[in-house]
PDB file of C-alpha atoms in Angstrom:
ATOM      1  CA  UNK R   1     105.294 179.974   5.402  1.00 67.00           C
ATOM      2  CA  UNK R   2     107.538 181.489   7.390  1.00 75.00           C
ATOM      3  CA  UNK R   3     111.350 179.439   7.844  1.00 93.00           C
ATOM      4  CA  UNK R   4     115.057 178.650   7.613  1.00 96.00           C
ATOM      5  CA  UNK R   5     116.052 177.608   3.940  1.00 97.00           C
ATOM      6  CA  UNK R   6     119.409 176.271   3.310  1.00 97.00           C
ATOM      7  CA  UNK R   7     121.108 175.215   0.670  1.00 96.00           C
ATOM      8  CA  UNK R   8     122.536 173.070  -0.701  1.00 96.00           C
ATOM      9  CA  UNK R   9     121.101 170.087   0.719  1.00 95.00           C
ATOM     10  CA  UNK R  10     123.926 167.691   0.179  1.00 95.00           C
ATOM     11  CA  UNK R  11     127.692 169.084  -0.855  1.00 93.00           C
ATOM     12  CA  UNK R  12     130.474 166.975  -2.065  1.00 93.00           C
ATOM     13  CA  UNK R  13     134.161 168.797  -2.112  1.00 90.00           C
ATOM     14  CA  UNK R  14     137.490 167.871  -3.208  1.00 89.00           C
ATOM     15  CA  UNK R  15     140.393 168.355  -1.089  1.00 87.00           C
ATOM     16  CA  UNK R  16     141.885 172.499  -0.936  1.00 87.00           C
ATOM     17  CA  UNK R  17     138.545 173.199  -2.356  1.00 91.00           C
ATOM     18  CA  UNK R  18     136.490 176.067  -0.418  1.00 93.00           C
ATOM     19  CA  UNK R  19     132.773 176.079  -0.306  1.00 95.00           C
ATOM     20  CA  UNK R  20     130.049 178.066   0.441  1.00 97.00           C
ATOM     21  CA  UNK R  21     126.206 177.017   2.049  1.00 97.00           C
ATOM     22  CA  UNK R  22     123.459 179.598   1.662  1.00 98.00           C
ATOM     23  CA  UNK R  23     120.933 179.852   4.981  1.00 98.00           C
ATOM     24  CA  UNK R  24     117.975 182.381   4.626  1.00 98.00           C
ATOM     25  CA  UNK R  25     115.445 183.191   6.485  1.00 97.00           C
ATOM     26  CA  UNK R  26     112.285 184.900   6.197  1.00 95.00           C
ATOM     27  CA  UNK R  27     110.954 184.825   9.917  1.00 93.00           C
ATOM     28  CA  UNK R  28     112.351 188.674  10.794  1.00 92.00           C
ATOM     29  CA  UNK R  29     115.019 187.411  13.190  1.00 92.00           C
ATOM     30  CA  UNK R  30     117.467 189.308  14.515  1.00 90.00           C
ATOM     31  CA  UNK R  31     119.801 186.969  14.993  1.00 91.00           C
ATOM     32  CA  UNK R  32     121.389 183.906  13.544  1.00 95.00           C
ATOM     33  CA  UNK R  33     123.739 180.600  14.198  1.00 96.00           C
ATOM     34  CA  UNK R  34     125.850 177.926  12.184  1.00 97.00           C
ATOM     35  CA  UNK R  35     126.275 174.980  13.762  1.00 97.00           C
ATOM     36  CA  UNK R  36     128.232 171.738  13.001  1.00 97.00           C
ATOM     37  CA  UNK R  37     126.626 168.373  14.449  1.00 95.00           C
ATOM     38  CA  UNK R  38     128.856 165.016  14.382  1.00 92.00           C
ATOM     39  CA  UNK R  39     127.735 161.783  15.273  1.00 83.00           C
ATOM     40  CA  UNK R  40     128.143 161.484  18.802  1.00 77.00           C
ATOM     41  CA  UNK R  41     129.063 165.587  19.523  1.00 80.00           C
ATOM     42  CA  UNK R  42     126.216 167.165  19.400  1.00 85.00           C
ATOM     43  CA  UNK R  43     125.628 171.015  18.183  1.00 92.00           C
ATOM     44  CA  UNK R  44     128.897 172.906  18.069  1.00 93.00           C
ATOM     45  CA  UNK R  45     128.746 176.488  17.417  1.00 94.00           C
ATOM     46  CA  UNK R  46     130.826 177.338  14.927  1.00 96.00           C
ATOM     47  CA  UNK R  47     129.418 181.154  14.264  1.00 97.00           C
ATOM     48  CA  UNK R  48     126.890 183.512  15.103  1.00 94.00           C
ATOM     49  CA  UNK R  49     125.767 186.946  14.646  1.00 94.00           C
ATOM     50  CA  UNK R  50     123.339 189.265  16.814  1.00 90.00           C
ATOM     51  CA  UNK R  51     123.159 191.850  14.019  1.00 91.00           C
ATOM     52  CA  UNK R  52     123.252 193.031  10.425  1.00 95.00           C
ATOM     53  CA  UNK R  53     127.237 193.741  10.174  1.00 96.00           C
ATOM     54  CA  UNK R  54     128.675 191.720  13.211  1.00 95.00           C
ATOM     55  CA  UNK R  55     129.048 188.610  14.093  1.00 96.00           C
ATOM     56  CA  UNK R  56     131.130 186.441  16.608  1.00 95.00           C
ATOM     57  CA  UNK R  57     133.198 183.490  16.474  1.00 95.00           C
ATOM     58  CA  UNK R  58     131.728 180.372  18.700  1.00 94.00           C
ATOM     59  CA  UNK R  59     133.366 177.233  20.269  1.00 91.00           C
ATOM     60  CA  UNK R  60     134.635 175.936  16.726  1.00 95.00           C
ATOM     61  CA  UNK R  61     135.266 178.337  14.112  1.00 96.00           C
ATOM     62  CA  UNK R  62     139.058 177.782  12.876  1.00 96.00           C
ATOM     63  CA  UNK R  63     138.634 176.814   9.107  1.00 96.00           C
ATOM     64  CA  UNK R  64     135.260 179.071   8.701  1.00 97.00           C
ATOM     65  CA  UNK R  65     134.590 182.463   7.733  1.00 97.00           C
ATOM     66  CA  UNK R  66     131.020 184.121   7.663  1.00 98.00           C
ATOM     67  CA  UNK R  67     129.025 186.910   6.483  1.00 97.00           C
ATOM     68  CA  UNK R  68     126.039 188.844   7.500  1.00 98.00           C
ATOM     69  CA  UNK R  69     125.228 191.662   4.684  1.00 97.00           C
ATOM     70  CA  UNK R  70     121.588 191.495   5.035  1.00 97.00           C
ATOM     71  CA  UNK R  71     119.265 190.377   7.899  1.00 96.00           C
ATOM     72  CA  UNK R  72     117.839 187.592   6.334  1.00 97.00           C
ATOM     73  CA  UNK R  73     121.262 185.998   5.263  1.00 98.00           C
ATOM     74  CA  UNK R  74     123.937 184.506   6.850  1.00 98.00           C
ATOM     75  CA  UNK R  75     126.190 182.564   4.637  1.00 98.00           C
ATOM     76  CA  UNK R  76     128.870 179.948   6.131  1.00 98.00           C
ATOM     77  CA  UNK R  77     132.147 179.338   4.070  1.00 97.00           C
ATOM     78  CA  UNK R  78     133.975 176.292   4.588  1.00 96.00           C
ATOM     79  CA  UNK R  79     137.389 176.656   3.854  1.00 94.00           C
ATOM     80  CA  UNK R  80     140.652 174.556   2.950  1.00 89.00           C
ATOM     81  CA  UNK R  81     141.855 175.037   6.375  1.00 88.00           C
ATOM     82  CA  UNK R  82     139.360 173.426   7.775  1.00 89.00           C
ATOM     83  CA  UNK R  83     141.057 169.774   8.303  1.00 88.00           C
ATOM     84  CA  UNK R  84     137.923 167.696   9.218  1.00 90.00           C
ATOM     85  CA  UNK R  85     134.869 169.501   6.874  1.00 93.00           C
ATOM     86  CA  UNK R  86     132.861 166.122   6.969  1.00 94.00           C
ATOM     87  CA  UNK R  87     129.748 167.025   8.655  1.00 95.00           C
ATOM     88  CA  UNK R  88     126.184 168.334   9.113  1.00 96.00           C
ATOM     89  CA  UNK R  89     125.603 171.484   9.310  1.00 98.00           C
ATOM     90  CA  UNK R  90     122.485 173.434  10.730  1.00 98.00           C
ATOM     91  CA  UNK R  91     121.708 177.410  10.373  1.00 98.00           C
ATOM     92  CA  UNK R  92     119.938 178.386  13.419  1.00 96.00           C
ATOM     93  CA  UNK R  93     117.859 181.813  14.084  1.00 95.00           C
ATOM     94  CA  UNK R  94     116.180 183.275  16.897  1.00 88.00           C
ATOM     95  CA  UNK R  95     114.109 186.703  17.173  1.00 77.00           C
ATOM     96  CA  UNK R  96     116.341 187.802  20.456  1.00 69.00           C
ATOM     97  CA  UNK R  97     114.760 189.733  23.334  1.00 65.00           C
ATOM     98  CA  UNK R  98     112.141 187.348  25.428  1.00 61.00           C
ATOM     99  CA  UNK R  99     111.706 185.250  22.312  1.00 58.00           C
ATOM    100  CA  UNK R 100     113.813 182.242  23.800  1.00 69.00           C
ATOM    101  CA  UNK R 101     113.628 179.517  20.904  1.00 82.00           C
ATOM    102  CA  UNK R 102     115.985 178.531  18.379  1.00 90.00           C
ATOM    103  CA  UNK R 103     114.176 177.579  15.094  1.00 93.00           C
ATOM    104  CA  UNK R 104     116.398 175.597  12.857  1.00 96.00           C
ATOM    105  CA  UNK R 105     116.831 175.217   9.015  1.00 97.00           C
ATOM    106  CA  UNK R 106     116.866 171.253   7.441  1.00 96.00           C
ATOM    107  CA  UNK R 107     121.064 171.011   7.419  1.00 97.00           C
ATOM    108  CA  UNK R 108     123.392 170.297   4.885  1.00 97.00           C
ATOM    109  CA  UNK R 109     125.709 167.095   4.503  1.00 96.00           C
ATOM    110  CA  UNK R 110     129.167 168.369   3.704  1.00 95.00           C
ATOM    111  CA  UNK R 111     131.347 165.215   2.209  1.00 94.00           C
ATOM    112  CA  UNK R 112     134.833 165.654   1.647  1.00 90.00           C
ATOM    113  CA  UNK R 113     136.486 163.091  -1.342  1.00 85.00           C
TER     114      UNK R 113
ATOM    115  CA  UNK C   1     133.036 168.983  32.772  1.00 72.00           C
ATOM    116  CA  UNK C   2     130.303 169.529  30.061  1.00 81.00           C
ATOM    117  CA  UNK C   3     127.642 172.180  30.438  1.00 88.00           C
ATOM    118  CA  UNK C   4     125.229 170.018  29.692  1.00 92.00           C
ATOM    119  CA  UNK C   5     125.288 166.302  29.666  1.00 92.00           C
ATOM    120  CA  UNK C   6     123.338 163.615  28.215  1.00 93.00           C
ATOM    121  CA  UNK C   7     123.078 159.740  27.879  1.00 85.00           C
ATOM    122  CA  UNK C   8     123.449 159.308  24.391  1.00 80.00           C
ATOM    123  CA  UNK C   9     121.751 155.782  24.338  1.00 83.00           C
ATOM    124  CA  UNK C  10     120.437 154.452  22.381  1.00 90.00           C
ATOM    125  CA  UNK C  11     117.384 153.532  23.900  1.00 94.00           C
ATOM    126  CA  UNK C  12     114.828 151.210  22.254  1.00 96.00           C
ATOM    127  CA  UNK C  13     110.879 150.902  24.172  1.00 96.00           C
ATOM    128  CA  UNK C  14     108.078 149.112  22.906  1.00 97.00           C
ATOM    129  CA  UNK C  15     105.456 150.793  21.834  1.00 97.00           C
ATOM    130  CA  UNK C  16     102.895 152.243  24.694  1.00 97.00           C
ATOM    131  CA  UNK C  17     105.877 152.655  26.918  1.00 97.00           C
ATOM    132  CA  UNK C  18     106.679 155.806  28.974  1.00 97.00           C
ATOM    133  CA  UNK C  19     109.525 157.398  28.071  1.00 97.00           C
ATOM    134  CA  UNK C  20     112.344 159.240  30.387  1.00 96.00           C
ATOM    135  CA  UNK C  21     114.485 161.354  28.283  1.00 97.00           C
ATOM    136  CA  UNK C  22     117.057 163.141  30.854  1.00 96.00           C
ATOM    137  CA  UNK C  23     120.003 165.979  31.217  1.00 95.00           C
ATOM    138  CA  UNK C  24     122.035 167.730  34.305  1.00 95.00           C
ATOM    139  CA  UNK C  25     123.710 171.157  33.753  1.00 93.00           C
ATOM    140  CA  UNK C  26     126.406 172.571  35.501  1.00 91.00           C
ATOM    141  CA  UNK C  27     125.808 176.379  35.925  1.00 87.00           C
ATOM    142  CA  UNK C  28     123.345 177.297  38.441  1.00 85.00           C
ATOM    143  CA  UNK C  29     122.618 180.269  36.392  1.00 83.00           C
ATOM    144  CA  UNK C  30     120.619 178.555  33.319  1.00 85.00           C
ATOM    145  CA  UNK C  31     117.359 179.467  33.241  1.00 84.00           C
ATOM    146  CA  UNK C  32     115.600 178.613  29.978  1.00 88.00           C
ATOM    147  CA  UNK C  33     115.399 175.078  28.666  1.00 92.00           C
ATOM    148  CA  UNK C  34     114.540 173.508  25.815  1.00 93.00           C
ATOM    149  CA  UNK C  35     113.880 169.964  24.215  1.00 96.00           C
ATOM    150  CA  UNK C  36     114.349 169.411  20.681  1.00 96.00           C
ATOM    151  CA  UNK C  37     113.615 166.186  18.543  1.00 97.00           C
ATOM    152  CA  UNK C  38     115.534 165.474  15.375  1.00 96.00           C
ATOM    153  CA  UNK C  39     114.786 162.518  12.527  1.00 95.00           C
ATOM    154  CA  UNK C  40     117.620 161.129  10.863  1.00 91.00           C
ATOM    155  CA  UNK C  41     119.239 163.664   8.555  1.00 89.00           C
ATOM    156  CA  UNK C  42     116.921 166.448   8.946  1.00 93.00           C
ATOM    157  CA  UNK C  43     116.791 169.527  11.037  1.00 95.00           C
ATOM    158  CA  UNK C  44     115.841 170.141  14.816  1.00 96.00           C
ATOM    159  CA  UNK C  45     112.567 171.020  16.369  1.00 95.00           C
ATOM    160  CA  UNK C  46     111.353 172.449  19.356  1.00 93.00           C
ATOM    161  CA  UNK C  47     109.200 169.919  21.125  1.00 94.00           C
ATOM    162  CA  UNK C  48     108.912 171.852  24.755  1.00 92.00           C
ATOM    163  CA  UNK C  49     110.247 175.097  25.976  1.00 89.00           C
ATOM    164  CA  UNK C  50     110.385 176.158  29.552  1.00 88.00           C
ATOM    165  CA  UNK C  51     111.407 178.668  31.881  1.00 84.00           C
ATOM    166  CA  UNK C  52     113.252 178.159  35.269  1.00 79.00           C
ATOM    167  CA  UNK C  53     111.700 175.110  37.788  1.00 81.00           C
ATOM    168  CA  UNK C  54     108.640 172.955  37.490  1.00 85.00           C
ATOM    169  CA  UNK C  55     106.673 171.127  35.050  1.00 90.00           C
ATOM    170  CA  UNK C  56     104.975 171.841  31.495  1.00 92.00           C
ATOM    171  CA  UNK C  57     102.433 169.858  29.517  1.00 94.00           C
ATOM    172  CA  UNK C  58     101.715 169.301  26.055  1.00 94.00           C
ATOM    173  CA  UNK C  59      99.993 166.214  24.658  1.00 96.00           C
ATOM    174  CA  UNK C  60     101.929 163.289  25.461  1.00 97.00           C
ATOM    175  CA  UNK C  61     105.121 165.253  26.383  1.00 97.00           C
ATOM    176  CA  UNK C  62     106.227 166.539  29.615  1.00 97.00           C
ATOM    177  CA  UNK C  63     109.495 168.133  30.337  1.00 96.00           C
ATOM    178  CA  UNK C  64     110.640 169.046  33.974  1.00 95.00           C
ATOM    179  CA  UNK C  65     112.755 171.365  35.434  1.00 94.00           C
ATOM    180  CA  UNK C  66     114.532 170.773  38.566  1.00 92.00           C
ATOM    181  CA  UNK C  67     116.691 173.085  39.130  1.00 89.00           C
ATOM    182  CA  UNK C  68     117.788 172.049  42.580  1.00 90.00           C
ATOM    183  CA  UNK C  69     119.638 169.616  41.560  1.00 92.00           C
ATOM    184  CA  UNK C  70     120.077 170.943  37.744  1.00 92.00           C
ATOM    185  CA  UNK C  71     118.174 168.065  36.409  1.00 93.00           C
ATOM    186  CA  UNK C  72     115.771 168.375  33.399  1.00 95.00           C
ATOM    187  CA  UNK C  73     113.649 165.449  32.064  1.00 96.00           C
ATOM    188  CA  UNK C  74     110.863 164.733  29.165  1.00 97.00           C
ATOM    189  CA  UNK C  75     108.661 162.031  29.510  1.00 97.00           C
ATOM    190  CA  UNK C  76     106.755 160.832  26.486  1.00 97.00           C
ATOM    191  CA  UNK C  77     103.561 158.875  27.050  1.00 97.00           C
ATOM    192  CA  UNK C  78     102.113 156.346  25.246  1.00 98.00           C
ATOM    193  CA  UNK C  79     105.425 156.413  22.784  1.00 97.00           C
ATOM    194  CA  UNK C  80     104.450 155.731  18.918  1.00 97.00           C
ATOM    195  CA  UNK C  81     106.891 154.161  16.051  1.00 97.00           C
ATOM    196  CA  UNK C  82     107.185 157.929  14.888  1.00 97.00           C
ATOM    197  CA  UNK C  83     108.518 158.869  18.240  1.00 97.00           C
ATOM    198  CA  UNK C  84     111.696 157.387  17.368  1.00 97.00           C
ATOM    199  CA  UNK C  85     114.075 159.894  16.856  1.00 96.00           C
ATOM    200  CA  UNK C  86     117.428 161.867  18.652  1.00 95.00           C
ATOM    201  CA  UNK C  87     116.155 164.217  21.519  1.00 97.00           C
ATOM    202  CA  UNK C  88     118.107 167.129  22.229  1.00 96.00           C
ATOM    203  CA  UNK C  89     118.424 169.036  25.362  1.00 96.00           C
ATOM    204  CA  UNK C  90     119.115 172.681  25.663  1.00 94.00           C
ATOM    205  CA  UNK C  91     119.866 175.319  27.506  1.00 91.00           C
ATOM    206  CA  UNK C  92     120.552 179.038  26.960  1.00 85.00           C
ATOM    207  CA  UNK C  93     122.719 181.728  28.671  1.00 78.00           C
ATOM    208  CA  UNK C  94     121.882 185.765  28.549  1.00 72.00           C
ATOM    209  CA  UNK C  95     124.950 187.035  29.776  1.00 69.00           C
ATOM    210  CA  UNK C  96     125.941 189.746  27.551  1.00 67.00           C
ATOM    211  CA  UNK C  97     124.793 187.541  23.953  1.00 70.00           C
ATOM    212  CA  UNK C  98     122.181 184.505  23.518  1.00 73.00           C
ATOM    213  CA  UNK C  99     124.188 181.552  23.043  1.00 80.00           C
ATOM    214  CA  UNK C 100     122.508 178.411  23.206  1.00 88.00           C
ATOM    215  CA  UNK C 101     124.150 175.080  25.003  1.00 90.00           C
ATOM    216  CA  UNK C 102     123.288 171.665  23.430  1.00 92.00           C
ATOM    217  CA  UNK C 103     123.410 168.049  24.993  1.00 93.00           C
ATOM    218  CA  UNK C 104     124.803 165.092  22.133  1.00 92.00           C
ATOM    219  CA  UNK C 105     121.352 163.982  22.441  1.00 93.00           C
ATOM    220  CA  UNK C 106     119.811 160.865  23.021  1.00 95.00           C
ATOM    221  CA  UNK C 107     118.555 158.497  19.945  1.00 94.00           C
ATOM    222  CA  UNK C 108     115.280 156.593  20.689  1.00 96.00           C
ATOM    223  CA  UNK C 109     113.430 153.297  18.776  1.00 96.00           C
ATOM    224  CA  UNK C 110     110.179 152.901  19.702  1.00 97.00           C
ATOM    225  CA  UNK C 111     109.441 149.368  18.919  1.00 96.00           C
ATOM    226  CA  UNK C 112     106.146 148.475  16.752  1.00 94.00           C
TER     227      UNK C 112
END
């Protein structure tokens, strides 16, 4: 079955540490989205990328880096900068051209200790 | 002013009722919208998907599009226990890239 797959589901990090969540997906999309959901907030982009090779900052992306290497992966790295990590965080991806809808992957619970 | 805004409830119905999930948008320009429902701790999912004004069926869910006074709605029918859940609303802007426009969503408890 076609999907979003990320990983890990739950994450606990120590202060000044960096971490890393995996999203893959194997639904030929072109492009992809991180997003960071807080109780109240809603969806904030934090990332996204159109294309193998590029991607774009979004509303919220101080204290996050990204990759896109491959089409079917789109890593999100959480880094010590980042002064509220706490959160829930959903890989999006969406085929572009008329294909309108967002599928999303299950989300992963970042806690910081 | 938000983009998109949304009662965030929460809203608690017994079960049977009909259910009026709603949004407003500020930018006349929006054209595709989307509702999304989301159980505790997991991922989003498209429930309806529709394009510009009027009204689009499927099962017990209806969403509505009115763009003439940038309102969008979903009504859920005979609600169910397994109804309960945070509804998002959405919206999506082509200018240029895709980006996508989220409401904080709106929790609902269907009563048994």
């Amino acid at each position: 079955d076609g999907g979003i797959t990320q990983s890990p589901k739950y994450l606990f990090r120590k202060e000044g540490q960096n971490v890393t969540l995996s999203c893959e997906q194997n639904l030929n999309h072109d492009a992809m989205y991180w997003y960071r959901q807080d109780p109240g907030q809603g969806l904030r982009l934090i990332y996204y990328s159109q294309i193998v090779n590029d991607f774009q900052k979004g509303d919220i992306a101080e204290g996050y880096s990204v990759s896109r290497e491959k089409k079917e992966s789109f890593p999100l790295t959480v880094t010590s900068a980042q002064k509220n990590p706490t959160a829930f965080y959903l890989c999006a991806s969406h085929r572009g051209g008329g294909a309108n809808v967002l599928t999303f992957g299950a989300g992963s619970r970042l806690t910081v200790l | 002013q938000k983009e998109v805004e949304q009662d965030p409830g929460p809203l608690s119905v017994p079960e049977g009722a009909i259910v009026s999930l709603n949004c407003t948008y500020s930018n006349s320009a929006f054209q595709y919208f989307m509702w999304y429902r989301q159980y505790s701790r997991k991922g989003p999912e498209l429930l309806m998907y529709t394009y510009s004004s009027g009204n689009k069926e499927d099962g017990r869910f209806t969403a509505q599009v009115d763009k003439s006074s940038k309102y969008i709605s979903l009504f859920i029918r005979d609600s169910q226990p397994s109804d309960s859940a945070t509804y998002l609303c959405a919206t999506m802007t082509t200018s240029g890239t895709y980006k996508y426009i989220f409401g904080t969503g709106t929790r609902l408890k269907v009563l048994a």
